[in-house]
Coordinates of C-alpha atoms (C1' of nucleotides) in Angstrom, one line a residue:
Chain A
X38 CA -21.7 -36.5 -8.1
X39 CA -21.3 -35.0 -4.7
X40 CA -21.4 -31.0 -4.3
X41 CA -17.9 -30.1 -2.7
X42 CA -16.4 -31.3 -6.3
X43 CA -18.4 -28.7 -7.8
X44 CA -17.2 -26.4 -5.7
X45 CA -13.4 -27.8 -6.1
X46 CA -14.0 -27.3 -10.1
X47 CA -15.9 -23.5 -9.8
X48 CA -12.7 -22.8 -7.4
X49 CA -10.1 -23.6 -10.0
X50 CA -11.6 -21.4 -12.5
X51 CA -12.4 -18.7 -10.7
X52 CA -8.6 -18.5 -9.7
X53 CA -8.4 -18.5 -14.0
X54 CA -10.8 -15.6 -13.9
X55 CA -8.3 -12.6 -13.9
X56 CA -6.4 -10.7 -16.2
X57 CA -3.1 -10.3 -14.2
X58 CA -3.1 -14.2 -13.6
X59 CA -3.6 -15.3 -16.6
X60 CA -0.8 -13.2 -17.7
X61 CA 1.5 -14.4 -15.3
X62 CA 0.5 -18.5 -16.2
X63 CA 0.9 -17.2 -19.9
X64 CA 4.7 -15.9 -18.9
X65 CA 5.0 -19.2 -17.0
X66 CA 4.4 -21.1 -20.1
X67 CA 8.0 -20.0 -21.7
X68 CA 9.5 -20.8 -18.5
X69 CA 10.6 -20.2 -14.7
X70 CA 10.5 -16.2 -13.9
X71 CA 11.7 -14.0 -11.0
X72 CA 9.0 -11.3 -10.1
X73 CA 11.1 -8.7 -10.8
X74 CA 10.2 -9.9 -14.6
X75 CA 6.6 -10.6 -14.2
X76 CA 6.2 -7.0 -13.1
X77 CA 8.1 -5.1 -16.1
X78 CA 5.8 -7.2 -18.3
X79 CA 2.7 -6.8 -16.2
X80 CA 1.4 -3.1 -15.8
X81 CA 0.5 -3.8 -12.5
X82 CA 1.6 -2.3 -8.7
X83 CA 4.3 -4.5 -7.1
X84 CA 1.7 -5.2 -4.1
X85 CA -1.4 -6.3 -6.3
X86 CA 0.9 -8.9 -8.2
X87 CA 2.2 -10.2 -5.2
X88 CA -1.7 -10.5 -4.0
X89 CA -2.3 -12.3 -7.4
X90 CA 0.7 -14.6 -6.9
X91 CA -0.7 -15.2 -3.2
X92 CA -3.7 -16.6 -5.0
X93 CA -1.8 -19.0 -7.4
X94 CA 0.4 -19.9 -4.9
X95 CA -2.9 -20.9 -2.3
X96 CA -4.3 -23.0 -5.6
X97 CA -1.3 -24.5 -6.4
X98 CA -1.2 -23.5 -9.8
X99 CA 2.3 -22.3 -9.3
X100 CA 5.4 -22.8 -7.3
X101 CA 7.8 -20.3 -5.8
X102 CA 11.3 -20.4 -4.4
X103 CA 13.4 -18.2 -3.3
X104 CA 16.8 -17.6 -5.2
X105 CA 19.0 -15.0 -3.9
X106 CA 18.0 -11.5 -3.8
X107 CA 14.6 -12.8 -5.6
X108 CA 11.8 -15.4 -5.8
X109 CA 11.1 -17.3 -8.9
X110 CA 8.2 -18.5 -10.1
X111 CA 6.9 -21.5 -12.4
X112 CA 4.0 -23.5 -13.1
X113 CA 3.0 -26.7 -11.2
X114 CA 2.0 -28.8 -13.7
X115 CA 2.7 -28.5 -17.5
X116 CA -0.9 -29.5 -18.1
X117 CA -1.7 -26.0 -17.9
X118 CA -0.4 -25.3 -20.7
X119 CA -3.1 -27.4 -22.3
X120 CA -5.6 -25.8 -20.6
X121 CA -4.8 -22.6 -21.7
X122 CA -5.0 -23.8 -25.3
X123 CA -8.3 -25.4 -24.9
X124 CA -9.8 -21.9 -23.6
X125 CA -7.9 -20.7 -26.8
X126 CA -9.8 -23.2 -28.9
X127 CA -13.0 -22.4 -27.7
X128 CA -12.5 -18.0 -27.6
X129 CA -11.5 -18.6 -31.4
X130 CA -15.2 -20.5 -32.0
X131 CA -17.2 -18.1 -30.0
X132 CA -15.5 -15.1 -31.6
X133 CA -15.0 -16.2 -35.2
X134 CA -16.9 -14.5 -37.8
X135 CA -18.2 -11.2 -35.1
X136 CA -14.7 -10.1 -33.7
X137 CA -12.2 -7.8 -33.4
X138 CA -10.2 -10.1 -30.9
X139 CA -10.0 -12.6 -33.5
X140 CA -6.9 -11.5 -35.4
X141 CA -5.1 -11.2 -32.1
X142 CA -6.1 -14.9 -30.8
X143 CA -4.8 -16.2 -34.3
X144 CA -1.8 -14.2 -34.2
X145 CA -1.0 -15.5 -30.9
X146 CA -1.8 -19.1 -31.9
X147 CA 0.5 -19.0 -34.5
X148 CA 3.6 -18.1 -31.8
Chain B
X1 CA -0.3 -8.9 -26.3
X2 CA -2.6 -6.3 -25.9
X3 CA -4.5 -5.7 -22.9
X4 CA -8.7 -6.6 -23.9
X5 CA -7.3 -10.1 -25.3
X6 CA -6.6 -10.3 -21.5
X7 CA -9.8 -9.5 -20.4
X8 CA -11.7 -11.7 -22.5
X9 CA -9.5 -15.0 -21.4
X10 CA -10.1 -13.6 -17.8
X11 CA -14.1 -13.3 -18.3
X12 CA -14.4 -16.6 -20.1
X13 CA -12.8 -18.4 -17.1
X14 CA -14.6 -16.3 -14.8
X15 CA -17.9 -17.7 -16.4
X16 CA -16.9 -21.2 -15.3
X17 CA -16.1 -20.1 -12.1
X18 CA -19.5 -20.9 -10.9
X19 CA -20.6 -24.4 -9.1
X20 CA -24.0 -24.6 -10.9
X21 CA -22.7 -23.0 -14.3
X22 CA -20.2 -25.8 -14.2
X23 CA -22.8 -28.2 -13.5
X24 CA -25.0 -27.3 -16.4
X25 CA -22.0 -27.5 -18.7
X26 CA -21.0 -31.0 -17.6
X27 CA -25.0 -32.3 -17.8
X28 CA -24.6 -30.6 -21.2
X29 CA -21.8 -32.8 -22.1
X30 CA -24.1 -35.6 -22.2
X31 CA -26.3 -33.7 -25.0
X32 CA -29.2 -30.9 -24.8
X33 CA -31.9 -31.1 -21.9
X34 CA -34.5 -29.0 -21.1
X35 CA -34.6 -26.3 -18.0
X36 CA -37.1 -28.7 -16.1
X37 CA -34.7 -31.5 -16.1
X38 CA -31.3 -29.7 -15.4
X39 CA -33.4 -28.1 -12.2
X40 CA -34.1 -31.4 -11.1
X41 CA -30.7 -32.4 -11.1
X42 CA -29.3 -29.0 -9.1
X43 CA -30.6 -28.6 -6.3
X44 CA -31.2 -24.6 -6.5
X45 CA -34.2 -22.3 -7.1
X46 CA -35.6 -22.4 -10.2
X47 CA -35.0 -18.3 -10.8
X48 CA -31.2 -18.8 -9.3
X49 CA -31.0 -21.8 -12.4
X50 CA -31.8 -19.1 -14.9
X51 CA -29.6 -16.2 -13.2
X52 CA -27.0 -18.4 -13.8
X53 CA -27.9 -19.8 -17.6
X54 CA -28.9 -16.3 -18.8
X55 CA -25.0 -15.8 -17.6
X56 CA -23.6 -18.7 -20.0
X57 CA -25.8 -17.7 -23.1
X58 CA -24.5 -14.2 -22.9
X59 CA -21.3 -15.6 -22.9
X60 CA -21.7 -17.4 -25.7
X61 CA -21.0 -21.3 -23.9
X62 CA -24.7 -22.7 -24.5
X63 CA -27.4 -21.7 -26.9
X64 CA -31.0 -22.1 -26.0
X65 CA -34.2 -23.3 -28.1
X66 CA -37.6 -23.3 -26.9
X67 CA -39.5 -26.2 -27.9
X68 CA -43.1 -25.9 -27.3
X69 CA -43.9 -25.4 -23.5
X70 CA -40.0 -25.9 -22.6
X71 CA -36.6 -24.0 -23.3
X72 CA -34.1 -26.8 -24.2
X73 CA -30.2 -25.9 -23.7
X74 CA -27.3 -27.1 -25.3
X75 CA -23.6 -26.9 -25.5
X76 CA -22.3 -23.8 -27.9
X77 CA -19.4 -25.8 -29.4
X78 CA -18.2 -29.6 -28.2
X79 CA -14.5 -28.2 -27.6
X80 CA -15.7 -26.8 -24.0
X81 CA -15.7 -30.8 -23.2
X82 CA -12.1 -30.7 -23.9
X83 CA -11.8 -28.1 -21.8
X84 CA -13.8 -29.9 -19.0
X85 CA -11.2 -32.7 -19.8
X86 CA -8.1 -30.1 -19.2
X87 CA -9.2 -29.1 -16.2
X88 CA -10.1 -32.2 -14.6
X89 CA -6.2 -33.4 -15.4
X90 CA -5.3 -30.6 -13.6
X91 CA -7.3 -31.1 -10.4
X92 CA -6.4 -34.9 -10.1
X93 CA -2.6 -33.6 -10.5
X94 CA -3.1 -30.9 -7.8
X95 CA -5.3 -32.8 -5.3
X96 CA -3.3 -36.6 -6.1
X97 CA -1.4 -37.5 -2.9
X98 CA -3.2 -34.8 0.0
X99 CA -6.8 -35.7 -1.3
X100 CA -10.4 -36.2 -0.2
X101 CA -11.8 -35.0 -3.5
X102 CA -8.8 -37.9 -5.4
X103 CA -11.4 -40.5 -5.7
X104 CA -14.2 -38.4 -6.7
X105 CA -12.5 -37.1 -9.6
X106 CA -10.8 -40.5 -10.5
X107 CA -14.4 -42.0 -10.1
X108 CA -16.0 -39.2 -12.6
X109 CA -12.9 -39.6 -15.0
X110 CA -13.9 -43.6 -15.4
X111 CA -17.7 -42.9 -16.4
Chain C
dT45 C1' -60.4 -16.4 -23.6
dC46 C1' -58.7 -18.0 -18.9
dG47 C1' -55.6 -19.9 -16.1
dC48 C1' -51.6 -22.7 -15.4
dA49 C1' -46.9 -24.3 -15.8
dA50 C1' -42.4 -23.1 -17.3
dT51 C1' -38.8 -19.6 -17.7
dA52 C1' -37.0 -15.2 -17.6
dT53 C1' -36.2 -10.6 -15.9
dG54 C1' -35.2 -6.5 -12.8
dA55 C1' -33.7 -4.8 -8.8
dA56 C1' -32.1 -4.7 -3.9
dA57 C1' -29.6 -6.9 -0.3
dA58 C1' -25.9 -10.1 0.9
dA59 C1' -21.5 -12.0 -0.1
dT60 C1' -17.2 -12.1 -2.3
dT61 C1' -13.3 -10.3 -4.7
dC62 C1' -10.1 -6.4 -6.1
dT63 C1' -7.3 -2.7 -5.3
dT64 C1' -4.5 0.1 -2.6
dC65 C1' -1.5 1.6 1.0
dA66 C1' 1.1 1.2 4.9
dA67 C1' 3.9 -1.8 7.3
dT68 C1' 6.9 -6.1 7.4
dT69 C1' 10.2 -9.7 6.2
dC70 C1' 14.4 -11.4 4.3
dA71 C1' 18.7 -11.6 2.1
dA72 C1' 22.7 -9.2 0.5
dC73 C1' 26.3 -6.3 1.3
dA74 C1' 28.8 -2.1 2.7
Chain D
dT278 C1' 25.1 -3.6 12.6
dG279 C1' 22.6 -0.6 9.3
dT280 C1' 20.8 0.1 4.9
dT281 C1' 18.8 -1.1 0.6
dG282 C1' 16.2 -3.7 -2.8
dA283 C1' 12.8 -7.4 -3.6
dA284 C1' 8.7 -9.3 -2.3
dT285 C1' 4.9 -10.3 0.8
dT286 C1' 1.2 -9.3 4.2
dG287 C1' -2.9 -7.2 6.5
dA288 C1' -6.5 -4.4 6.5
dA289 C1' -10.0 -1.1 4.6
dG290 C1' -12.7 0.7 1.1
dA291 C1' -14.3 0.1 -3.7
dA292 C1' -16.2 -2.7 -7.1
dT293 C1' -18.3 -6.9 -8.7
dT294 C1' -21.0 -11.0 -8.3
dT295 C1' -24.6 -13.9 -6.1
dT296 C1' -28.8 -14.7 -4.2
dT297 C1' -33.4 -13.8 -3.6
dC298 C1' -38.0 -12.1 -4.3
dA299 C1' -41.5 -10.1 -6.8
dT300 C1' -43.1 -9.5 -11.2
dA301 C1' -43.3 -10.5 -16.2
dT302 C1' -43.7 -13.4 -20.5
dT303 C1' -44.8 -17.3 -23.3
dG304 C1' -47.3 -21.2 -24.9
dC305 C1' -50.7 -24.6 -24.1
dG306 C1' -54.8 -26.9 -22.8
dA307 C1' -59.6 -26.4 -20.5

DNA sequence: TCGCAATATGAAAAATTCTTCAATTCAACA
DNA sequence: TGTTGAATTGAAGAATTTTTCATATTGCGA
């Protein structure tokens, strides 16, 4: 396999590897959402989301238009959703039996 | 949700984020193999290769045996394949229609 | 026991990513 | 037209991650 795929795959998951975007794909998963709403669920400062957006916007792992007064967000692709659940799986395994996330991965697999 | 389960998801995904780590993992897929071999199948230094495995046995992706005069590694659980799988859905969603990387993907997706 | 091959480790330098802040854009509306 | 609220952008410093290099460790065979 040639090396830029590599780098096309690292890519993707590095865009994965931050809290405030992972929040904001989790959000995405219930539906479409203005900013505005992102940020009074996100304790974060208006400019860093929009910087974290930026980068899921450049990835294409979301979408944005402009509606009005504000700009709504959702995901690309549904399959993310199955991502997410995958990485679910597979925190459940590593932390089963040592961890204090546990309870709170199971809670939230239950939603 | 409370914030560390964010954290962790972020970390996890930030351990793929890594062209070689992601190699190892999908060599992996195809069952355990010793240091010696997955070095001769990345094309980086051999002290870089264990940088970068020390990183997934910390996070808890591989596990690591040494068998006599060699270290063999394997996959931690087989869901991360799934996961592999997810993403790779993703990326031929993302890249169909503007892509170089299309065929690659669709070629690796046939094996 | 020595020495060699295979891996791992620690630490510093290089590169990348994050956060923050000031400035900007754009639409709505008085 | 001017102002205001919503969101984005650019740039600089702070923080984190990667790479690299020198040095360890381990097990095996001479």
């Amino acid at each position: 396999m040639p090396v830029p795929l590599y780098q096309a795959k690292a890519d993707f998951f590095r865009t994965l590897g931050h809290p405030v975007r992972i929040r904001v794909l989790e959000l995405l998963r219930d539906g479409p959402r203005p900013v505005r709403e992102l940020l009074n669920e996100i304790e974060v400062e208006a400019s860093n989301l929009s910087q974290q957006l930026a980068v899921l916007r450049r990835t294409g792992l979301v979408s944005a238009v402009r509606e009005g007064g504000s700009v709504v967000y959702s995901l690309a692709t549904p399959d993310i959703v199955d991502l997410l659940a995958a990485a679910r799986r597979i925190l459940t395994d590593m932390i089963t039996g040592q961890g204090e996330l546990l309870a709170e991965l199971q809670a939230e697999a239950a939603e």
